[in-house]
CSV table of N, CA and C in Angstrom, one decimal:
chain,number,residue,atom,x,y,z
A,1,MET,N,79.4,141.5,-32.1
A,1,MET,CA,78.9,140.7,-33.0
A,1,MET,C,78.8,141.7,-34.1
A,2,ALA,N,78.5,140.8,-35.8
A,2,ALA,CA,78.3,142.0,-36.8
A,2,ALA,C,76.5,141.5,-36.7
A,3,ALA,N,76.2,142.3,-37.7
A,3,ALA,CA,74.9,142.4,-38.1
A,3,ALA,C,74.5,141.3,-38.7
A,4,ARG,N,73.4,141.1,-38.7
A,4,ARG,CA,72.6,139.8,-39.4
A,4,ARG,C,72.5,140.5,-40.8
A,5,ILE,N,72.3,139.7,-41.7
A,5,ILE,CA,72.2,140.3,-43.3
A,5,ILE,C,71.0,139.1,-43.8
A,6,PRO,N,70.0,139.6,-44.3
A,6,PRO,CA,68.8,139.0,-44.8
A,6,PRO,C,69.2,138.1,-45.5
A,7,ALA,N,69.0,136.5,-46.1
A,7,ALA,CA,69.2,136.2,-47.1
A,7,ALA,C,68.0,134.9,-47.5
A,8,THR,N,67.5,135.0,-48.3
A,8,THR,CA,66.6,133.7,-49.0
A,8,THR,C,67.4,132.8,-50.0
A,9,VAL,N,67.2,131.3,-49.8
A,9,VAL,CA,68.1,130.3,-50.3
A,9,VAL,C,67.0,129.7,-51.4
A,10,ILE,N,67.2,129.4,-52.4
A,10,ILE,CA,66.6,129.0,-52.8
A,10,ILE,C,67.1,127.2,-53.8
A,11,THR,N,65.9,126.9,-53.6
A,11,THR,CA,66.6,125.0,-54.0
A,11,THR,C,65.1,124.7,-54.7
A,12,GLY,N,66.1,123.3,-55.7
A,12,GLY,CA,64.9,122.6,-56.2
A,12,GLY,C,65.9,122.0,-57.3
A,13,PHE,N,65.4,121.3,-57.8
A,13,PHE,CA,65.7,120.0,-59.0
A,13,PHE,C,66.2,120.8,-60.7
A,14,LEU,N,67.1,120.3,-60.9
A,14,LEU,CA,67.1,120.9,-62.0
A,14,LEU,C,66.3,120.9,-63.3
A,15,GLY,N,65.9,121.9,-63.8
A,15,GLY,CA,64.8,122.3,-64.4
A,15,GLY,C,63.6,122.8,-63.7
A,16,ALA,N,63.6,123.2,-62.4
A,16,ALA,CA,62.4,123.3,-61.7
A,16,ALA,C,62.3,124.7,-61.9
A,17,GLY,N,63.1,125.4,-62.4
A,17,GLY,CA,62.7,127.0,-62.6
A,17,GLY,C,63.3,128.1,-61.8
A,18,LYS,N,64.1,128.0,-61.2
A,18,LYS,CA,65.2,128.5,-60.1
A,18,LYS,C,65.4,129.8,-60.8
A,19,THR,N,66.4,129.6,-62.1
A,19,THR,CA,66.7,130.5,-62.4
A,19,THR,C,65.8,131.7,-63.3
A,20,SER,N,64.8,131.2,-63.4
A,20,SER,CA,63.4,131.9,-64.2
A,20,SER,C,62.9,132.8,-63.0
A,21,LEU,N,62.6,132.4,-61.3
A,21,LEU,CA,62.1,132.5,-60.7
A,21,LEU,C,62.9,133.5,-60.1
A,22,ILE,N,64.4,133.6,-60.2
A,22,ILE,CA,65.0,134.6,-60.0
A,22,ILE,C,65.2,135.9,-60.9
A,23,ARG,N,65.2,136.1,-62.3
A,23,ARG,CA,64.9,136.9,-63.4
A,23,ARG,C,63.6,137.2,-63.4
A,24,HIS,N,62.8,136.7,-62.7
A,24,HIS,CA,61.4,137.1,-62.8
A,24,HIS,C,61.5,138.3,-61.3
A,25,MET,N,61.8,137.7,-60.6
A,25,MET,CA,62.0,138.7,-59.0
A,25,MET,C,62.6,140.0,-59.5
A,26,ILE,N,63.5,139.5,-60.4
A,26,ILE,CA,64.9,141.1,-60.7
A,26,ILE,C,63.9,141.9,-61.6
A,27,GLU,N,63.7,141.5,-62.8
A,27,GLU,CA,62.5,142.2,-63.6
A,27,GLU,C,61.7,142.8,-63.5
A,28,ASN,N,60.2,142.3,-62.4
A,28,ASN,CA,59.8,143.0,-61.8
A,28,ASN,C,59.7,143.5,-60.2
A,29,ASN,N,60.4,143.8,-59.6
A,29,ASN,CA,60.8,144.1,-58.6
A,29,ASN,C,60.5,145.6,-58.1
A,30,GLN,N,59.5,146.2,-59.2
A,30,GLN,CA,59.5,147.7,-59.2
A,30,GLN,C,59.7,148.4,-57.6
A,31,GLY,N,61.4,149.0,-57.7
A,31,GLY,CA,61.7,149.3,-57.0
A,31,GLY,C,61.9,148.9,-55.3
A,32,LYS,N,61.8,147.7,-55.2
A,32,LYS,CA,61.8,147.1,-53.9
A,32,LYS,C,63.3,146.3,-53.7
A,33,ARG,N,63.4,146.2,-52.7
A,33,ARG,CA,65.3,145.6,-52.6
A,33,ARG,C,64.6,144.4,-52.0
C-alpha cells in the first residue's frame, strides 16, 4: 500500500474567494509547505 499524501479540498460558491485564498496562502507561506 502506498503512503498517504495529505491534501486539502477547498470548495465554495462562484465568487466566494477560493482563488484569492489560495493566492494569499502561496504568497505568504513564509517557507512553510
